[in-house]
Amino acid sequence: MYQSMAGRVRDAFRHMGFMHLDRRAVVGATVIFAVLVTVLIVFIATRSNRAVDSFSISSSGKTGDSGVTASATQLPVSDTISVKKIYVHVVGAVNAPGVYELPEGSRIVDAIEYAQGSTQDASLVVLNLAHKLADGDQVYLPTIDEATVGRTHYGLMISQLVGSMNVVSSISNSGGAVSQTSNTTGKININSATADQLDQLPGVGPVIAQAIITYRENNGSFETISDLQSVSGIGEKKYAQIVDYVCI
């Protein structure tokens, strides 16, 4: 059988000449010896762990001018640059009308790009494409027909649109030449407008549009807008409907 630790210590004391010690003394000495050994083992283990931690920190960091070692995972905190956003409603002659979130400082041309570009019948000459937008703006890109008559299909004057150039132009289908059909107010010039253009005025159909042209051919150019009341078919109520949309 293997001797217990107490037996080994007792035998050791006997060989060293301590035969006079009684059993109780031997047991006490054994306990003290065991405690000392345990304390020594714990001390050595603690020192070893501290050495490993010190080596790990020194290897992963670098010492600055102050002599303080910093961890390699500690990165400087940079200032976050936030870009303000605006919301713009893009409608009219664009491929994907809708409300879009754009960076602050965007322009009409940017809004049209967000809406997947303009349609084939869009008029790109009546709006200032470089116009800077504000939050809540509505970009209405009119068609060529709308630009020709000076107002949208919903009755809004072209001159009132965001970024409007205040010039209504008619682009011919053949050569793309630009001819002026109104002054800078965006209103229809009753002395130069065609029948199709006059037909777009509120309350004016093909018959009255032709009557305006016939009056103009027979009597010369209108001298005042009120002269429209002399045209067959234009009474007081009809005149009140169109007076705000025409000029001479």
PDB file of C-alpha atoms in Angstrom:
ATOM      1  CA  MET A   1       0.000   0.000   0.000  1.00  0.00           C
ATOM      2  CA  TYR A   2       1.082   3.523  -0.686  1.00  0.00           C
ATOM      3  CA  GLN A   3       2.009   5.518   2.340  1.00  0.00           C
ATOM      4  CA  SER A   4       0.004   8.566   3.134  1.00  0.00           C
ATOM      5  CA  MET A   5       1.651  11.934   3.128  1.00  0.00           C
ATOM      6  CA  ALA A   6       1.499  11.968   6.918  1.00  0.00           C
ATOM      7  CA  GLY A   7       3.289   8.631   7.015  1.00  0.00           C
ATOM      8  CA  ARG A   8       5.993   9.851   4.697  1.00  0.00           C
ATOM      9  CA  VAL A   9       6.571  12.961   6.746  1.00  0.00           C
ATOM     10  CA  ARG A  10       6.666  10.862   9.936  1.00  0.00           C
ATOM     11  CA  ASP A  11       9.255   8.537   8.425  1.00  0.00           C
ATOM     12  CA  ALA A  12      11.258  11.518   7.301  1.00  0.00           C
ATOM     13  CA  PHE A  13      11.282  12.935  10.784  1.00  0.00           C
ATOM     14  CA  ARG A  14      12.322   9.555  12.166  1.00  0.00           C
ATOM     15  CA  HIS A  15      15.286   9.394   9.772  1.00  0.00           C
ATOM     16  CA  MET A  16      16.245  12.905  10.787  1.00  0.00           C
ATOM     17  CA  GLY A  17      16.366  11.894  14.450  1.00  0.00           C
ATOM     18  CA  PHE A  18      13.078  13.355  15.573  1.00  0.00           C
ATOM     19  CA  MET A  19      11.804  10.091  16.997  1.00  0.00           C
ATOM     20  CA  HIS A  20      10.814  11.827  20.201  1.00  0.00           C
ATOM     21  CA  LEU A  21       7.977  13.735  18.462  1.00  0.00           C
ATOM     22  CA  ASP A  22       4.574  12.319  19.229  1.00  0.00           C
ATOM     23  CA  ARG A  23       1.943  11.535  16.626  1.00  0.00           C
ATOM     24  CA  ARG A  24      -0.005  14.802  17.192  1.00  0.00           C
ATOM     25  CA  ALA A  25       3.025  16.935  16.524  1.00  0.00           C
ATOM     26  CA  VAL A  26       3.761  15.044  13.362  1.00  0.00           C
ATOM     27  CA  VAL A  27       0.211  15.554  12.081  1.00  0.00           C
ATOM     28  CA  GLY A  28       0.364  19.268  12.841  1.00  0.00           C
ATOM     29  CA  ALA A  29       3.647  19.663  11.045  1.00  0.00           C
ATOM     30  CA  THR A  30       2.233  17.798   8.069  1.00  0.00           C
ATOM     31  CA  VAL A  31      -0.745  20.162   7.867  1.00  0.00           C
ATOM     32  CA  ILE A  32       1.494  23.228   8.036  1.00  0.00           C
ATOM     33  CA  PHE A  33       3.727  21.812   5.334  1.00  0.00           C
ATOM     34  CA  ALA A  34       0.747  21.119   3.086  1.00  0.00           C
ATOM     35  CA  VAL A  35      -0.579  24.676   3.578  1.00  0.00           C
ATOM     36  CA  LEU A  36       2.812  26.166   2.732  1.00  0.00           C
ATOM     37  CA  VAL A  37       3.044  24.063  -0.410  1.00  0.00           C
ATOM     38  CA  THR A  38      -0.481  25.166  -1.465  1.00  0.00           C
ATOM     39  CA  VAL A  39       0.331  28.838  -0.882  1.00  0.00           C
ATOM     40  CA  LEU A  40       3.512  28.468  -2.893  1.00  0.00           C
ATOM     41  CA  ILE A  41       1.667  26.869  -5.824  1.00  0.00           C
ATOM     42  CA  VAL A  42      -0.980  29.629  -5.834  1.00  0.00           C
ATOM     43  CA  PHE A  43       1.695  32.318  -5.707  1.00  0.00           C
ATOM     44  CA  ILE A  44       3.605  30.817  -8.638  1.00  0.00           C
ATOM     45  CA  ALA A  45       0.415  30.458 -10.705  1.00  0.00           C
ATOM     46  CA  THR A  46      -0.599  34.067 -10.030  1.00  0.00           C
ATOM     47  CA  ARG A  47       2.802  35.396 -11.070  1.00  0.00           C
ATOM     48  CA  SER A  48       2.651  33.331 -14.246  1.00  0.00           C
ATOM     49  CA  ASN A  49      -0.784  34.740 -15.238  1.00  0.00           C
ATOM     50  CA  ARG A  50       0.359  38.305 -14.644  1.00  0.00           C
ATOM     51  CA  ALA A  51       3.367  37.749 -16.865  1.00  0.00           C
ATOM     52  CA  VAL A  52       1.163  36.394 -19.681  1.00  0.00           C
ATOM     53  CA  ASP A  53      -1.285  39.329 -19.403  1.00  0.00           C
ATOM     54  CA  SER A  54       1.572  41.847 -19.440  1.00  0.00           C
ATOM     55  CA  PHE A  55       3.054  40.258 -22.530  1.00  0.00           C
ATOM     56  CA  SER A  56      -0.335  40.225 -24.291  1.00  0.00           C
ATOM     57  CA  ILE A  57      -0.988  43.906 -23.626  1.00  0.00           C
ATOM     58  CA  SER A  58       2.508  44.974 -24.627  1.00  0.00           C
ATOM     59  CA  SER A  59       2.265  42.992 -27.870  1.00  0.00           C
ATOM     60  CA  SER A  60      -1.136  44.364 -28.904  1.00  0.00           C
ATOM     61  CA  GLY A  61      -0.592  48.022 -28.117  1.00  0.00           C
ATOM     62  CA  LYS A  62       1.929  50.787 -28.572  1.00  0.00           C
ATOM     63  CA  THR A  63       3.358  53.304 -26.180  1.00  0.00           C
ATOM     64  CA  GLY A  64       2.824  56.970 -26.918  1.00  0.00           C
ATOM     65  CA  ASP A  65       4.724  60.005 -25.704  1.00  0.00           C
ATOM     66  CA  SER A  66       3.079  59.741 -22.307  1.00  0.00           C
ATOM     67  CA  GLY A  67       4.415  56.211 -21.833  1.00  0.00           C
ATOM     68  CA  VAL A  68       0.937  54.720 -21.458  1.00  0.00           C
ATOM     69  CA  THR A  69       0.371  51.504 -23.385  1.00  0.00           C
ATOM     70  CA  ALA A  70      -2.905  51.499 -25.344  1.00  0.00           C
ATOM     71  CA  SER A  71      -4.732  48.498 -26.725  1.00  0.00           C
ATOM     72  CA  ALA A  72      -4.546  48.006 -30.493  1.00  0.00           C
ATOM     73  CA  THR A  73      -8.327  47.700 -30.634  1.00  0.00           C
ATOM     74  CA  GLN A  74      -8.786  51.188 -29.201  1.00  0.00           C
ATOM     75  CA  LEU A  75      -9.466  53.361 -32.247  1.00  0.00           C
ATOM     76  CA  PRO A  76      -9.804  57.153 -32.313  1.00  0.00           C
ATOM     77  CA  VAL A  77     -13.396  58.362 -32.452  1.00  0.00           C
ATOM     78  CA  SER A  78     -13.963  60.467 -35.581  1.00  0.00           C
ATOM     79  CA  ASP A  79     -16.668  63.087 -35.908  1.00  0.00           C
ATOM     80  CA  THR A  80     -19.745  61.751 -37.726  1.00  0.00           C
ATOM     81  CA  ILE A  81     -20.678  63.876 -40.749  1.00  0.00           C
ATOM     82  CA  SER A  82     -24.452  63.832 -41.160  1.00  0.00           C
ATOM     83  CA  VAL A  83     -25.941  64.770 -44.534  1.00  0.00           C
ATOM     84  CA  LYS A  84     -29.290  66.521 -44.229  1.00  0.00           C
ATOM     85  CA  LYS A  85     -32.116  65.181 -46.367  1.00  0.00           C
ATOM     86  CA  ILE A  86     -35.056  66.862 -48.089  1.00  0.00           C
ATOM     87  CA  TYR A  87     -38.245  65.338 -49.438  1.00  0.00           C
ATOM     88  CA  VAL A  88     -39.382  66.347 -52.924  1.00  0.00           C
ATOM     89  CA  HIS A  89     -42.502  65.356 -54.873  1.00  0.00           C
ATOM     90  CA  VAL A  90     -41.613  64.691 -58.515  1.00  0.00           C
ATOM     91  CA  VAL A  91     -44.538  64.512 -60.956  1.00  0.00           C
ATOM     92  CA  GLY A  92     -45.423  65.221 -64.549  1.00  0.00           C
ATOM     93  CA  ALA A  93     -43.471  63.911 -67.520  1.00  0.00           C
ATOM     94  CA  VAL A  94     -41.141  61.602 -65.589  1.00  0.00           C
ATOM     95  CA  ASN A  95     -40.893  57.821 -65.722  1.00  0.00           C
ATOM     96  CA  ALA A  96     -41.412  57.179 -62.008  1.00  0.00           C
ATOM     97  CA  PRO A  97     -43.414  59.929 -60.272  1.00  0.00           C
ATOM     98  CA  GLY A  98     -43.288  59.917 -56.493  1.00  0.00           C
ATOM     99  CA  VAL A  99     -41.858  61.402 -53.320  1.00  0.00           C
ATOM    100  CA  TYR A 100     -38.083  61.089 -53.112  1.00  0.00           C
ATOM    101  CA  GLU A 101     -35.519  61.682 -50.383  1.00  0.00           C
ATOM    102  CA  LEU A 102     -32.650  63.788 -51.764  1.00  0.00           C
ATOM    103  CA  PRO A 103     -29.525  65.260 -50.164  1.00  0.00           C
ATOM    104  CA  GLU A 104     -29.898  68.882 -49.134  1.00  0.00           C
ATOM    105  CA  GLY A 105     -28.689  71.152 -51.926  1.00  0.00           C
ATOM    106  CA  SER A 106     -30.069  68.952 -54.724  1.00  0.00           C
ATOM    107  CA  ARG A 107     -31.376  70.576 -57.883  1.00  0.00           C
ATOM    108  CA  ILE A 108     -34.255  69.910 -60.274  1.00  0.00           C
ATOM    109  CA  VAL A 109     -32.024  67.850 -62.558  1.00  0.00           C
ATOM    110  CA  ASP A 110     -31.221  65.582 -59.603  1.00  0.00           C
ATOM    111  CA  ALA A 111     -34.900  65.131 -58.781  1.00  0.00           C
ATOM    112  CA  ILE A 112     -35.645  64.124 -62.375  1.00  0.00           C
ATOM    113  CA  GLU A 113     -32.836  61.565 -62.253  1.00  0.00           C
ATOM    114  CA  TYR A 114     -34.253  60.102 -59.024  1.00  0.00           C
ATOM    115  CA  ALA A 115     -37.586  59.736 -60.844  1.00  0.00           C
ATOM    116  CA  GLN A 116     -35.820  57.619 -63.510  1.00  0.00           C
ATOM    117  CA  GLY A 117     -35.530  60.439 -66.014  1.00  0.00           C
ATOM    118  CA  SER A 118     -37.948  62.330 -68.236  1.00  0.00           C
ATOM    119  CA  THR A 119     -40.406  60.865 -70.728  1.00  0.00           C
ATOM    120  CA  GLN A 120     -40.119  61.398 -74.475  1.00  0.00           C
ATOM    121  CA  ASP A 121     -42.802  64.093 -74.511  1.00  0.00           C
ATOM    122  CA  ALA A 122     -41.269  66.110 -71.665  1.00  0.00           C
ATOM    123  CA  SER A 123     -40.329  69.739 -72.136  1.00  0.00           C
ATOM    124  CA  LEU A 124     -36.935  70.394 -70.562  1.00  0.00           C
ATOM    125  CA  VAL A 125     -36.718  74.053 -71.604  1.00  0.00           C
ATOM    126  CA  VAL A 126     -39.384  75.623 -69.382  1.00  0.00           C
ATOM    127  CA  LEU A 127     -37.769  74.689 -66.068  1.00  0.00           C
ATOM    128  CA  ASN A 128     -34.408  75.837 -64.769  1.00  0.00           C
ATOM    129  CA  LEU A 129     -32.831  72.414 -64.227  1.00  0.00           C
ATOM    130  CA  ALA A 130     -30.134  74.000 -62.031  1.00  0.00           C
ATOM    131  CA  HIS A 131     -32.727  75.419 -59.623  1.00  0.00           C
ATOM    132  CA  LYS A 132     -31.887  74.413 -56.025  1.00  0.00           C
ATOM    133  CA  LEU A 133     -34.701  72.601 -54.249  1.00  0.00           C
ATOM    134  CA  ALA A 134     -36.062  73.022 -50.737  1.00  0.00           C
ATOM    135  CA  ASP A 135     -37.728  70.509 -48.460  1.00  0.00           C
ATOM    136  CA  GLY A 136     -41.358  69.994 -49.460  1.00  0.00           C
ATOM    137  CA  ASP A 137     -41.009  71.280 -53.054  1.00  0.00           C
ATOM    138  CA  GLN A 138     -42.996  69.746 -55.882  1.00  0.00           C
ATOM    139  CA  VAL A 139     -41.146  69.388 -59.179  1.00  0.00           C
ATOM    140  CA  TYR A 140     -43.658  69.266 -62.022  1.00  0.00           C
ATOM    141  CA  LEU A 141     -42.012  68.519 -65.362  1.00  0.00           C
ATOM    142  CA  PRO A 142     -44.503  69.577 -68.038  1.00  0.00           C
ATOM    143  CA  THR A 143     -44.998  67.981 -71.419  1.00  0.00           C
ATOM    144  CA  ILE A 144     -44.391  69.854 -74.651  1.00  0.00           C
ATOM    145  CA  ASP A 145     -48.137  70.306 -75.090  1.00  0.00           C
ATOM    146  CA  GLU A 146     -48.481  71.737 -71.578  1.00  0.00           C
ATOM    147  CA  ALA A 147     -45.552  74.074 -72.138  1.00  0.00           C
ATOM    148  CA  THR A 148     -47.130  75.233 -75.397  1.00  0.00           C
ATOM    149  CA  VAL A 149     -50.389  76.346 -73.804  1.00  0.00           C
ATOM    150  CA  GLY A 150     -48.689  77.713 -70.713  1.00  0.00           C
ATOM    151  CA  ARG A 151     -50.414  75.553 -68.108  1.00  0.00           C
ATOM    152  CA  THR A 152     -50.567  71.963 -66.935  1.00  0.00           C
ATOM    153  CA  HIS A 153     -53.449  69.563 -67.533  1.00  0.00           C
ATOM    154  CA  TYR A 154     -54.512  70.370 -63.968  1.00  0.00           C
ATOM    155  CA  GLY A 155     -54.846  74.084 -64.703  1.00  0.00           C
ATOM    156  CA  LEU A 156     -51.652  75.240 -62.967  1.00  0.00           C
ATOM    157  CA  MET A 157     -49.804  77.966 -64.849  1.00  0.00           C
ATOM    158  CA  ILE A 158     -46.328  76.999 -66.050  1.00  0.00           C
ATOM    159  CA  SER A 159     -45.013  80.255 -64.605  1.00  0.00           C
ATOM    160  CA  GLN A 160     -46.083  79.054 -61.148  1.00  0.00           C
ATOM    161  CA  LEU A 161     -44.085  75.830 -61.255  1.00  0.00           C
ATOM    162  CA  VAL A 162     -40.984  75.428 -59.095  1.00  0.00           C
ATOM    163  CA  GLY A 163     -37.984  76.425 -61.193  1.00  0.00           C
ATOM    164  CA  SER A 164     -40.099  77.856 -64.022  1.00  0.00           C
ATOM    165  CA  MET A 165     -38.207  79.967 -66.561  1.00  0.00           C
ATOM    166  CA  ASN A 166     -41.408  82.032 -67.034  1.00  0.00           C
ATOM    167  CA  VAL A 167     -41.158  81.484 -70.765  1.00  0.00           C
ATOM    168  CA  VAL A 168     -43.594  79.272 -72.651  1.00  0.00           C
ATOM    169  CA  SER A 169     -42.140  77.821 -75.844  1.00  0.00           C
ATOM    170  CA  SER A 170     -43.526  75.686 -78.626  1.00  0.00           C
ATOM    171  CA  ILE A 171     -41.085  73.142 -80.064  1.00  0.00           C
ATOM    172  CA  SER A 172     -41.878  72.068 -83.596  1.00  0.00           C
ATOM    173  CA  ASN A 173     -41.840  68.349 -84.306  1.00  0.00           C
ATOM    174  CA  SER A 174     -39.765  68.759 -87.452  1.00  0.00           C
ATOM    175  CA  GLY A 175     -36.668  70.726 -86.633  1.00  0.00           C
ATOM    176  CA  GLY A 176     -36.915  71.414 -82.926  1.00  0.00           C
ATOM    177  CA  ALA A 177     -37.024  75.150 -83.528  1.00  0.00           C
ATOM    178  CA  VAL A 178     -38.305  77.249 -80.677  1.00  0.00           C
ATOM    179  CA  SER A 179     -40.987  79.856 -81.294  1.00  0.00           C
ATOM    180  CA  GLN A 180     -42.306  82.242 -78.678  1.00  0.00           C
ATOM    181  CA  THR A 181     -46.083  81.961 -78.086  1.00  0.00           C
ATOM    182  CA  SER A 182     -46.386  84.118 -74.968  1.00  0.00           C
ATOM    183  CA  ASN A 183     -44.650  86.783 -72.998  1.00  0.00           C
ATOM    184  CA  THR A 184     -42.754  86.173 -69.770  1.00  0.00           C
ATOM    185  CA  THR A 185     -45.991  85.887 -67.763  1.00  0.00           C
ATOM    186  CA  GLY A 186     -46.628  82.406 -69.167  1.00  0.00           C
ATOM    187  CA  LYS A 187     -49.999  83.426 -70.623  1.00  0.00           C
ATOM    188  CA  ILE A 188     -51.318  82.630 -74.097  1.00  0.00           C
ATOM    189  CA  ASN A 189     -50.895  85.447 -76.607  1.00  0.00           C
ATOM    190  CA  ILE A 190     -54.231  85.725 -78.336  1.00  0.00           C
ATOM    191  CA  ASN A 191     -52.641  87.582 -81.244  1.00  0.00           C
ATOM    192  CA  SER A 192     -50.211  84.774 -82.143  1.00  0.00           C
ATOM    193  CA  ALA A 193     -51.601  81.558 -80.648  1.00  0.00           C
ATOM    194  CA  THR A 194     -52.739  78.756 -82.938  1.00  0.00           C
ATOM    195  CA  ALA A 195     -56.179  77.168 -82.827  1.00  0.00           C
ATOM    196  CA  ASP A 196     -54.778  74.172 -80.916  1.00  0.00           C
ATOM    197  CA  GLN A 197     -53.232  76.452 -78.332  1.00  0.00           C
ATOM    198  CA  LEU A 198     -56.393  78.493 -77.887  1.00  0.00           C
ATOM    199  CA  ASP A 199     -58.358  75.268 -77.597  1.00  0.00           C
ATOM    200  CA  GLN A 200     -56.512  74.519 -74.350  1.00  0.00           C
ATOM    201  CA  LEU A 201     -57.863  77.623 -72.618  1.00  0.00           C
ATOM    202  CA  PRO A 202     -60.545  76.943 -69.985  1.00  0.00           C
ATOM    203  CA  GLY A 203     -64.007  77.021 -71.502  1.00  0.00           C
ATOM    204  CA  VAL A 204     -62.640  77.304 -75.037  1.00  0.00           C
ATOM    205  CA  GLY A 205     -63.231  74.504 -77.517  1.00  0.00           C
ATOM    206  CA  PRO A 206     -62.341  74.114 -81.191  1.00  0.00           C
ATOM    207  CA  VAL A 207     -65.286  76.258 -82.309  1.00  0.00           C
ATOM    208  CA  ILE A 208     -64.488  79.285 -80.156  1.00  0.00           C
ATOM    209  CA  ALA A 209     -60.738  78.877 -80.837  1.00  0.00           C
ATOM    210  CA  GLN A 210     -61.443  79.138 -84.564  1.00  0.00           C
ATOM    211  CA  ALA A 211     -63.760  82.074 -83.944  1.00  0.00           C
ATOM    212  CA  ILE A 212     -60.919  83.945 -82.225  1.00  0.00           C
ATOM    213  CA  ILE A 213     -58.612  83.337 -85.186  1.00  0.00           C
ATOM    214  CA  THR A 214     -61.343  84.378 -87.656  1.00  0.00           C
ATOM    215  CA  TYR A 215     -61.938  87.613 -85.737  1.00  0.00           C
ATOM    216  CA  ARG A 216     -58.195  88.268 -85.725  1.00  0.00           C
ATOM    217  CA  GLU A 217     -57.961  87.690 -89.480  1.00  0.00           C
ATOM    218  CA  ASN A 218     -60.911  89.948 -90.228  1.00  0.00           C
ATOM    219  CA  ASN A 219     -60.226  92.754 -87.774  1.00  0.00           C
ATOM    220  CA  GLY A 220     -56.512  92.614 -87.194  1.00  0.00           C
ATOM    221  CA  SER A 221     -54.721  92.022 -83.900  1.00  0.00           C
ATOM    222  CA  PHE A 222     -56.549  92.460 -80.631  1.00  0.00           C
ATOM    223  CA  GLU A 223     -55.763  95.844 -79.127  1.00  0.00           C
ATOM    224  CA  THR A 224     -57.019  94.933 -75.673  1.00  0.00           C
ATOM    225  CA  ILE A 225     -57.883  91.648 -73.993  1.00  0.00           C
ATOM    226  CA  SER A 226     -61.431  92.872 -73.471  1.00  0.00           C
ATOM    227  CA  ASP A 227     -61.843  92.810 -77.264  1.00  0.00           C
ATOM    228  CA  LEU A 228     -62.346  89.050 -76.872  1.00  0.00           C
ATOM    229  CA  GLN A 229     -65.918  89.821 -75.846  1.00  0.00           C
ATOM    230  CA  SER A 230     -66.510  90.890 -79.433  1.00  0.00           C
ATOM    231  CA  VAL A 231     -65.765  87.349 -80.636  1.00  0.00           C
ATOM    232  CA  SER A 232     -68.778  85.235 -81.449  1.00  0.00           C
ATOM    233  CA  GLY A 233     -69.475  82.793 -78.636  1.00  0.00           C
ATOM    234  CA  ILE A 234     -67.556  84.651 -75.937  1.00  0.00           C
ATOM    235  CA  GLY A 235     -69.926  86.235 -73.484  1.00  0.00           C
ATOM    236  CA  GLU A 236     -69.355  87.705 -70.054  1.00  0.00           C
ATOM    237  CA  LYS A 237     -69.057  84.336 -68.271  1.00  0.00           C
ATOM    238  CA  LYS A 238     -66.790  82.802 -70.915  1.00  0.00           C
ATOM    239  CA  TYR A 239     -64.596  85.899 -70.883  1.00  0.00           C
ATOM    240  CA  ALA A 240     -64.259  85.680 -67.086  1.00  0.00           C
ATOM    241  CA  GLN A 241     -63.016  82.087 -67.462  1.00  0.00           C
ATOM    242  CA  ILE A 242     -60.161  82.871 -69.819  1.00  0.00           C
ATOM    243  CA  VAL A 243     -59.137  86.470 -69.040  1.00  0.00           C
ATOM    244  CA  ASP A 244     -56.483  85.420 -66.495  1.00  0.00           C
ATOM    245  CA  TYR A 245     -54.822  83.044 -68.945  1.00  0.00           C
ATOM    246  CA  VAL A 246     -54.336  85.293 -71.964  1.00  0.00           C
ATOM    247  CA  CYS A 247     -52.290  88.290 -72.965  1.00  0.00           C
ATOM    248  CA  ILE A 248     -51.581  90.432 -76.032  1.00  0.00           C
TER     249      ILE A 248
END
